[in-house]
Tab-separated table of C-alpha atoms in Angstrom:
chain	number	residue	atom	x	y	z
A	1	MET	CA	31.743	233.437	-8.585
A	2	SER	CA	34.619	234.873	-6.534
A	3	LEU	CA	35.602	234.542	-2.914
A	4	CYS	CA	33.807	237.749	-2.034
A	5	ASP	CA	30.492	236.489	-3.417
A	6	ASP	CA	28.071	235.745	-0.617
A	7	THR	CA	25.847	233.282	-2.491
A	8	LEU	CA	26.411	229.600	-3.124
A	9	LEU	CA	24.599	227.440	-5.678
A	10	CYS	CA	22.860	224.154	-5.100
A	11	ASN	CA	25.129	221.299	-6.197
A	12	PHE	CA	22.242	219.136	-7.352
A	13	PRO	CA	22.859	218.606	-11.114
A	14	LYS	CA	19.352	219.598	-12.216
A	15	CYS	CA	18.832	222.416	-9.739
A	16	ARG	CA	21.681	225.005	-9.719
A	17	THR	CA	19.619	227.535	-7.777
A	18	LYS	CA	21.033	230.103	-5.355
A	19	LEU	CA	21.071	229.050	-1.728
A	20	ASN	CA	19.256	231.214	0.789
A	21	GLY	CA	17.813	230.649	4.242
A	22	PHE	CA	18.936	227.116	5.115
A	23	ALA	CA	21.275	224.754	3.266
A	24	TRP	CA	22.334	221.139	3.642
A	25	VAL	CA	26.111	220.804	3.840
A	26	THR	CA	27.967	217.494	3.518
A	27	ALA	CA	31.394	216.327	4.674
A	28	CYS	CA	32.423	215.975	1.023
A	29	SER	CA	32.155	219.804	0.678
A	30	HIS	CA	28.861	219.949	-1.219
A	31	ALA	CA	25.854	222.101	-0.468
A	32	PHE	CA	22.230	221.570	-1.416
A	33	CYS	CA	19.076	223.572	-1.224
A	34	GLU	CA	16.340	222.854	1.269
A	35	GLN	CA	14.204	220.924	-1.235
A	36	HIS	CA	16.810	218.544	-2.622
A	37	GLY	CA	18.758	218.265	0.673
A	38	SER	CA	15.716	217.097	2.606
A	39	SER	CA	14.604	214.701	-0.157
A	40	GLU	CA	17.980	213.231	-1.180
A	41	LEU	CA	19.893	213.179	2.102
A	42	SER	CA	17.114	211.813	4.298
A	43	ARG	CA	17.547	208.325	2.886
A	44	SER	CA	19.413	205.588	4.662
A	45	PRO	CA	22.183	205.113	3.830
A	46	ALA	CA	22.633	208.689	2.615
A	47	ILE	CA	24.465	209.153	-0.707
A	48	CYS	CA	25.766	212.503	-1.913
A	49	PRO	CA	23.865	213.422	-5.116
A	50	ALA	CA	26.916	215.300	-6.437
A	51	CYS	CA	29.798	212.839	-5.966
A	52	SER	CA	27.959	209.660	-4.849
A	53	SER	CA	29.962	209.507	-1.595
A	54	ALA	CA	28.537	207.561	1.367
A	55	LEU	CA	27.540	209.831	4.270
A	56	SER	CA	27.267	207.467	7.212
A	57	GLY	CA	28.813	209.662	9.937
A	58	LYS	CA	26.794	211.524	12.533
A	59	LEU	CA	28.067	214.925	11.394
A	60	ASP	CA	28.548	214.111	7.702
A	61	ILE	CA	25.307	215.993	6.953
A	62	VAL	CA	24.532	219.292	8.639
A	63	ARG	CA	21.621	221.615	8.069
A	64	THR	CA	22.970	225.088	8.623
A	65	GLU	CA	21.586	228.582	8.580
A	66	LEU	CA	23.212	230.761	5.934
A	67	SER	CA	22.347	234.073	7.611
A	68	PRO	CA	22.775	233.423	11.343
A	69	SER	CA	21.795	235.974	13.953
A	70	GLU	CA	24.252	238.129	15.874
A	71	GLU	CA	23.698	236.113	19.051
A	72	TYR	CA	24.685	232.913	17.243
A	73	LYS	CA	27.830	234.537	15.848
A	74	ALA	CA	28.789	235.720	19.339
A	75	MET	CA	28.341	232.356	21.026
A	76	VAL	CA	29.245	229.709	18.407
A	77	LEU	CA	33.042	230.035	18.881
A	78	ALA	CA	33.056	231.459	22.356
A	79	GLY	CA	35.406	229.714	24.829
A	80	LEU	CA	37.445	227.996	22.146
A	81	ARG	CA	41.199	228.381	21.929
A	82	PRO	CA	42.528	230.540	19.093
A	83	ASP	CA	44.081	227.594	17.289
A	84	ILE	CA	40.713	225.826	17.267
A	85	VAL	CA	39.007	228.992	16.077
A	86	LEU	CA	41.594	229.327	13.304
A	87	ASP	CA	41.230	225.659	12.409
A	88	ILE	CA	37.471	226.001	12.161
A	89	SER	CA	37.807	229.196	10.127
A	90	GLY	CA	40.378	227.564	7.835
A	91	ARG	CA	38.107	224.618	7.158
A	92	ALA	CA	35.180	226.931	6.482
A	93	LEU	CA	37.318	228.954	4.031
A	94	ALA	CA	38.487	225.718	2.362
A	95	PHE	CA	34.867	224.678	1.907
A	96	TRP	CA	34.106	228.053	0.310
A	97	SER	CA	37.150	227.970	-1.996
A	98	TYR	CA	36.249	224.434	-3.065
A	99	GLN	CA	32.754	225.589	-4.017
A	100	VAL	CA	34.226	228.476	-5.993
A	101	HIS	CA	36.642	226.120	-7.780
A	102	GLN	CA	33.884	223.631	-8.579
A	103	GLU	CA	31.759	226.434	-9.934
A	104	HIS	CA	34.599	227.590	-12.162
A	105	MET	CA	35.151	224.060	-13.435
A	106	TYR	CA	31.435	223.635	-14.088
A	107	GLN	CA	31.289	226.907	-16.016
A	108	GLU	CA	34.342	225.941	-18.079
A	109	TYR	CA	32.803	222.546	-18.829
A	110	SER	CA	29.534	224.172	-19.869
A	111	LEU	CA	31.469	226.607	-22.057
A	112	SER	CA	33.506	223.864	-23.731
A	113	ARG	CA	30.386	221.806	-24.282
A	114	ALA	CA	28.582	224.779	-25.793
A	115	GLU	CA	31.580	225.488	-28.055
A	116	ALA	CA	31.649	221.850	-29.186
A	117	GLN	CA	27.936	221.968	-29.941
A	118	LEU	CA	28.442	225.237	-31.776
A	119	LYS	CA	31.215	223.750	-33.916
A	120	GLN	CA	29.103	220.708	-34.642
A	121	MET	CA	26.178	222.875	-35.621
A	122	GLU	CA	28.440	225.015	-37.826
A	123	LYS	CA	29.744	221.870	-39.495
A	124	VAL	CA	26.228	220.585	-40.091
A	125	LEU	CA	25.183	223.992	-41.361
A	126	THR	CA	28.147	224.072	-43.759
A	127	GLN	CA	27.260	220.621	-45.075
A	128	GLN	CA	23.638	221.603	-45.500
A	129	ASN	CA	24.651	224.776	-47.327
A	130	GLN	CA	26.874	222.752	-49.668
A	131	CYS	CA	24.047	220.310	-50.325
A	132	ARG	CA	21.657	223.183	-50.989
A	133	GLU	CA	24.148	224.789	-53.359
A	134	LEU	CA	24.561	221.508	-55.247
A	135	GLU	CA	20.797	221.091	-55.435
A	136	LEU	CA	20.415	224.690	-56.571
A	137	THR	CA	23.053	224.197	-59.271
A	138	ALA	CA	21.353	221.004	-60.436
A	139	MET	CA	17.967	222.724	-60.489
A	140	LYS	CA	19.415	225.637	-62.485
A	141	GLY	CA	20.852	223.182	-65.010
A	142	GLU	CA	17.518	221.382	-65.215
A	143	ILE	CA	15.711	224.681	-65.719
A	144	ALA	CA	18.137	225.606	-68.512
A	145	SER	CA	17.597	222.241	-70.230
A	146	LEU	CA	13.826	222.589	-69.865
A	147	LYS	CA	14.021	226.045	-71.403
A	148	LYS	CA	15.899	224.595	-74.377
A	149	VAL	CA	13.288	221.865	-74.749
A	150	MET	CA	10.537	224.463	-74.549
A	151	GLU	CA	12.230	226.567	-77.238
A	152	ASP	CA	12.479	223.485	-79.450
A	153	TYR	CA	8.798	222.751	-78.916
A	154	LYS	CA	7.928	226.353	-79.704
A	155	ARG	CA	9.961	226.206	-82.914
A	156	LYS	CA	8.348	222.911	-83.934
A	157	TYR	CA	4.918	224.287	-83.079
A	158	SER	CA	5.508	227.346	-85.253
A	159	GLU	CA	6.700	225.138	-88.133
A	160	VAL	CA	3.695	222.854	-87.816
A	161	SER	CA	1.394	225.879	-87.632
A	162	GLU	CA	2.896	227.312	-90.813
A	163	ARG	CA	2.520	223.960	-92.576
A	164	LEU	CA	-1.062	223.663	-91.416
A	165	MET	CA	-1.861	227.168	-92.674
A	166	GLU	CA	-0.259	226.322	-96.022
A	167	ARG	CA	-2.274	223.101	-96.229
A	168	ASN	CA	-5.440	225.031	-95.414
A	169	ARG	CA	-4.696	227.529	-98.164
A	170	GLN	CA	-4.074	224.699	-100.622
A	171	TYR	CA	-7.263	222.987	-99.506
A	172	GLN	CA	-9.290	226.163	-99.973
A	173	LYS	CA	-7.771	226.634	-103.425
A	174	LEU	CA	-8.521	223.042	-104.421
A	175	GLN	CA	-12.020	223.297	-103.015
A	176	GLY	CA	-12.646	226.420	-105.087
A	177	LEU	CA	-11.347	224.731	-108.253
A	178	TYR	CA	-13.442	221.670	-107.589
A	179	ASP	CA	-16.602	223.743	-107.021
A	180	SER	CA	-16.020	225.736	-110.218
A	181	LEU	CA	-15.441	222.579	-112.279
A	182	ARG	CA	-18.500	220.872	-110.823
A	183	LEU	CA	-20.615	223.938	-111.589
A	184	ARG	CA	-19.289	224.038	-115.176
A	185	ASN	CA	-20.041	220.339	-115.691
A	186	MET	CA	-23.533	220.829	-114.327
A	187	VAL	CA	-24.075	223.713	-116.772
A	188	VAL	CA	-22.730	221.627	-119.688
A	189	GLY	CA	-25.007	218.726	-118.728
A	190	VAL	CA	-28.079	220.961	-118.650
A	191	GLY	CA	-27.159	222.428	-122.077
A	192	GLU	CA	-26.821	218.961	-123.592
A	193	LYS	CA	-30.234	218.008	-122.272
A	194	ASP	CA	-31.771	221.071	-123.877
A	195	THR	CA	-30.167	220.300	-127.284
A	196	LEU	CA	-31.221	216.636	-127.437
A	197	PRO	CA	-33.892	215.887	-130.232
A	198	GLN	CA	-37.386	214.975	-129.140
A	199	PRO	CA	-38.237	211.316	-129.791
A	200	GLY	CA	-40.790	210.561	-132.508
A	201	PRO	CA	-43.906	208.467	-132.092
A	202	HIS	CA	-42.293	205.472	-133.778
A	203	GLN	CA	-38.862	205.735	-132.087
A	204	ASN	CA	-37.746	202.991	-129.780
A	205	PHE	CA	-38.923	203.740	-126.302
A	206	ASN	CA	-36.129	201.655	-124.716
A	207	ALA	CA	-33.418	203.665	-126.443
A	208	GLY	CA	-34.884	206.900	-125.118
A	209	VAL	CA	-35.070	205.496	-121.602
A	210	THR	CA	-31.491	204.304	-121.877
A	211	ARG	CA	-30.298	207.712	-123.039
A	212	GLN	CA	-32.100	209.482	-120.211
A	213	ALA	CA	-30.785	207.037	-117.627
A	214	THR	CA	-27.181	207.580	-118.653
A	215	PRO	CA	-25.596	209.207	-115.575
A	216	GLN	CA	-23.436	212.284	-115.679
A	217	ARG	CA	-20.038	211.506	-114.275
A	218	SER	CA	-18.539	213.960	-111.890
A	219	PRO	CA	-15.033	215.262	-112.510
A	220	GLN	CA	-12.260	213.106	-111.080
A	221	PHE	CA	-8.934	214.123	-109.581
A	222	LEU	CA	-6.313	212.394	-111.653
A	223	SER	CA	-3.032	213.621	-110.234
A	224	MET	CA	-1.570	215.790	-107.464
A	225	SER	CA	1.775	217.538	-107.859
A	226	HIS	CA	4.335	217.742	-105.039
A	227	ASP	CA	3.889	221.494	-104.617
A	228	GLY	CA	0.205	221.225	-103.758
A	229	GLU	CA	-1.201	222.431	-107.116
A	230	SER	CA	-3.838	220.046	-108.513
A	231	ARG	CA	-4.692	219.259	-112.076
A	232	PHE	CA	-8.350	218.584	-112.753
A	233	PHE	CA	-9.709	216.932	-115.835
A	234	SER	CA	-13.338	216.756	-116.713
A	235	CYS	CA	-14.433	213.331	-117.806
A	236	LEU	CA	-16.985	214.460	-120.310
A	237	GLU	CA	-18.065	211.950	-122.867
A	238	ALA	CA	-17.269	212.678	-126.501
A	239	ASP	CA	-20.114	213.390	-128.859
A	240	GLY	CA	-21.476	210.259	-130.391
A	241	ALA	CA	-19.655	207.903	-127.988
A	242	LYS	CA	-21.656	204.960	-126.754
A	243	THR	CA	-22.124	204.074	-123.168
A	244	PHE	CA	-22.345	200.646	-121.634
A	245	PHE	CA	-26.136	200.801	-121.674
A	246	GLN	CA	-26.297	201.622	-125.408
A	247	PHE	CA	-24.611	198.416	-126.586
A	248	SER	CA	-27.176	195.738	-127.413
A	249	SER	CA	-26.710	192.058	-126.827
A	250	PRO	CA	-27.868	189.285	-129.261
A	251	ALA	CA	-30.549	188.206	-126.861
A	252	ARG	CA	-31.847	191.733	-126.734
A	253	GLU	CA	-31.833	191.961	-130.533
A	254	ARG	CA	-33.831	188.772	-130.781
A	255	GLY	CA	-36.363	189.941	-128.223
A	256	ARG	CA	-36.872	193.398	-129.821
A	257	PRO	CA	-40.187	193.578	-131.776
A	258	MET	CA	-40.037	194.304	-135.447
A	259	ILE	CA	-41.352	197.744	-136.321
A	260	LYS	CA	-42.893	198.050	-139.741
A	261	LYS	CA	-42.117	201.117	-141.744
A	262	HIS	CA	-44.966	202.902	-143.322
């Protein structure tokens, strides 16, 4: 605001509106709008809201018209000596220049405060950016380490899968060998049954029952090599070998009835 500006601003800290119509002017060179002047300066004792000065004089507070009529301009200074007119004009100009100076100081204060807030915000923003960069770097490192762990798990999974497939192949091979050996033993057992002599009428019935009750032993796995190949051996009884049930005890010999030969 310059000296040629024709608008003053309300000096109430929270108002700062342009003055028009009527204004409340104080002896401490402050001006207020109609709303805040009538509400703040009507108290007793009156205190200036801008500088907290006591306004106890009769003419310390004046409600003036900012756009007076031509009749008022013609009569307000009429009949006064020139020195009084100049004194009044000088004081009015001093009031105006003071308002302009206060407005400049207020604008400079607002500007400095805004610049300080801007610098503070820039500082905070810089710190936040640094923190975000550190967090981003840490997250990138964590992602890289997790990728390495995932690659290790993938490699281990592939190795375990290959081992499992190899074990499955070995199991299938062993299962096939076992099935073939079991089938061969079953065929051998059936052939032996067919070749056995038929018992005569005078042959011991207990011996025949014992021979028929002799179980066929299934093939057993005796050893397993380190490379997965198995050796199978059929536990077939030798011809003429006696089983546990074919050995007779003395008590059994005594209890066997004597068979007379004809």
